[in-house]
Coordinates of C-alpha atoms in Angstrom, one line a residue:
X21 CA 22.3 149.6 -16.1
X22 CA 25.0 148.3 -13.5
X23 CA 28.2 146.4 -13.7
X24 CA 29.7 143.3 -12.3
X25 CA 33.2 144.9 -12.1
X26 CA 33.0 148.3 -9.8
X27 CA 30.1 150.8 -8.7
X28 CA 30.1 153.8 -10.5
X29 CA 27.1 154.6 -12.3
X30 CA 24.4 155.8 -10.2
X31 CA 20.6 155.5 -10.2
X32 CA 18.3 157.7 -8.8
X33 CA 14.5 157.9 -8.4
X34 CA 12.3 160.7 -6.7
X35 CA 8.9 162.2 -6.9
X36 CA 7.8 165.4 -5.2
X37 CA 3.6 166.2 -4.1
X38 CA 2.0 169.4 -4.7
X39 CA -0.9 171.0 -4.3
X40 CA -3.4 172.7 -6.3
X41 CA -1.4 175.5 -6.1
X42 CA 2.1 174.2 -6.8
X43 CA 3.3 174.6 -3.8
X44 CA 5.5 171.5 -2.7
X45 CA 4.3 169.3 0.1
X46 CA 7.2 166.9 0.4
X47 CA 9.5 165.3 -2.2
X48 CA 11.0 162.0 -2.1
X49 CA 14.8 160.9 -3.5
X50 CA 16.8 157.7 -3.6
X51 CA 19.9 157.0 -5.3
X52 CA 23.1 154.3 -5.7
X53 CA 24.4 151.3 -7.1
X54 CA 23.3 147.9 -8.6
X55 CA 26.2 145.3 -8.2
X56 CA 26.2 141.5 -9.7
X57 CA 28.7 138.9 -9.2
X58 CA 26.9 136.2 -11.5
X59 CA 25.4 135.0 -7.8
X60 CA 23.5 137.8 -6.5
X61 CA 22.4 141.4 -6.9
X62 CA 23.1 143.8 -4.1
X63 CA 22.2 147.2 -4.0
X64 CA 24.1 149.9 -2.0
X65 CA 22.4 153.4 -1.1
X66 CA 24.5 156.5 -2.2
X67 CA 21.9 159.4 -0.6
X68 CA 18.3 159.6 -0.1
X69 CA 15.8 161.6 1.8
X70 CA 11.9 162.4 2.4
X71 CA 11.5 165.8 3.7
X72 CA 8.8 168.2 3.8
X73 CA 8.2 171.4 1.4
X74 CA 10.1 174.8 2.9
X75 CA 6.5 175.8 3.2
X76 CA 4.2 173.2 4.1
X77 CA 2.1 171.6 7.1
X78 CA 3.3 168.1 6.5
X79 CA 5.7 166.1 8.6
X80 CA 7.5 163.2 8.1
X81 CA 8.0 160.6 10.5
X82 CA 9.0 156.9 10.7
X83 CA 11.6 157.3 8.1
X84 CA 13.4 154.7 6.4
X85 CA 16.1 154.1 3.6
X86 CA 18.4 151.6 2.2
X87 CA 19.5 148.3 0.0
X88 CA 17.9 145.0 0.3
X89 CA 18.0 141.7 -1.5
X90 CA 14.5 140.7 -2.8
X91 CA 15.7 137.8 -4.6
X92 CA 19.1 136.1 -5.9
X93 CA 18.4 138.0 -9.1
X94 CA 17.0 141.3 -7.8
X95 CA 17.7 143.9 -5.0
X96 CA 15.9 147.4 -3.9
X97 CA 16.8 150.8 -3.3
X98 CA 14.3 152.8 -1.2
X99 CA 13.5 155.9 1.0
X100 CA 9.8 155.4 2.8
X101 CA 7.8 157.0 5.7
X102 CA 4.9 158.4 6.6
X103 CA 3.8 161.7 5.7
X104 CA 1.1 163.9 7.7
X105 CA -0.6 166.8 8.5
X106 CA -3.0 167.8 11.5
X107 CA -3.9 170.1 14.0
X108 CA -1.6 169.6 17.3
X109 CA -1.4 172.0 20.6
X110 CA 1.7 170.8 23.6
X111 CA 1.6 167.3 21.2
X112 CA -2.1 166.7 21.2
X113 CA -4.2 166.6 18.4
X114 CA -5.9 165.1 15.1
X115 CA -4.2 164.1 12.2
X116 CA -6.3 165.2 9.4
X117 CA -4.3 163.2 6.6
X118 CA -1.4 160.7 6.5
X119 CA 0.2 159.3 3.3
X120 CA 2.6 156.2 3.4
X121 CA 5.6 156.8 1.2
X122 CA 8.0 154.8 -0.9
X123 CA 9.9 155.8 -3.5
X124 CA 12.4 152.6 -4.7
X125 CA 14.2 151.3 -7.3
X126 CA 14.7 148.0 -8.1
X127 CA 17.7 146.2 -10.4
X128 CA 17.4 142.9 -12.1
X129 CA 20.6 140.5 -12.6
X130 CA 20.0 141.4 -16.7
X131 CA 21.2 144.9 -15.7
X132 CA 17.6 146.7 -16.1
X133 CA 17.1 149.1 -13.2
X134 CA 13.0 150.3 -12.6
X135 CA 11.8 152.8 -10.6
X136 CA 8.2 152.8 -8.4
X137 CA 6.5 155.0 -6.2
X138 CA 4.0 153.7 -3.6
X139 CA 1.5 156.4 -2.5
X140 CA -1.1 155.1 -0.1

């Protein structure tokens, strides 16, 4: 839920990989507010982050986070990027897998908030 009069309940989303062993890979988090003014919905971003397990191969690069309008009557939070992992010697190497990121968030003007992950 969000209101049309001030910003103070926050919403928050995240989802964290692991491996077979439980081990975290990376984790995923995005949080903050819903607003509509009986116009538009506008979401604004309290914190988020992507960041890799304390001990894990992956990296993240090409990160990204933040509100957008989708519609009159919707708007997203989200955090995305790319996470990878590879063999690399003085910056050269293979990448043996890369993942594309998103975790978001999405509020309706009815006040229903939804959260999605994109894992690809």
């Amino acid at each position: 839920m969000f209101s049309t009069e001030n910003l103070d309940y926050v919403n928050c989303c995240s989802y964290t990989a692991k491996n077979w062993t439980g081990l975290t890979l990376w984790k995923a988090y995005v949080s903050g507010w819903f607003t509509y003014n009986g116009t538009k919905v506008t979401a604004k971003e309290d914190y988020s982050y992507l960041k890799r397990g304390n001990v894990s191969v992956w990296n993240i690069s090409m990160l990204k986070s933040g509100g957008k309008s989708i519609s009159t009557k919707t708007a997203e939070l989200y955090v995305q990027g790319n996470a990878s992992w590879g063999y690399y010697i003085a910056g050269q190497g293979i990448t043996m897998q890369e993942k594309f990121v998103k975790v978001y968030l999405r509020g309706d003007s009815k006040g229903n908030v939804y959260k999605y992950r994109t894992i690809k």
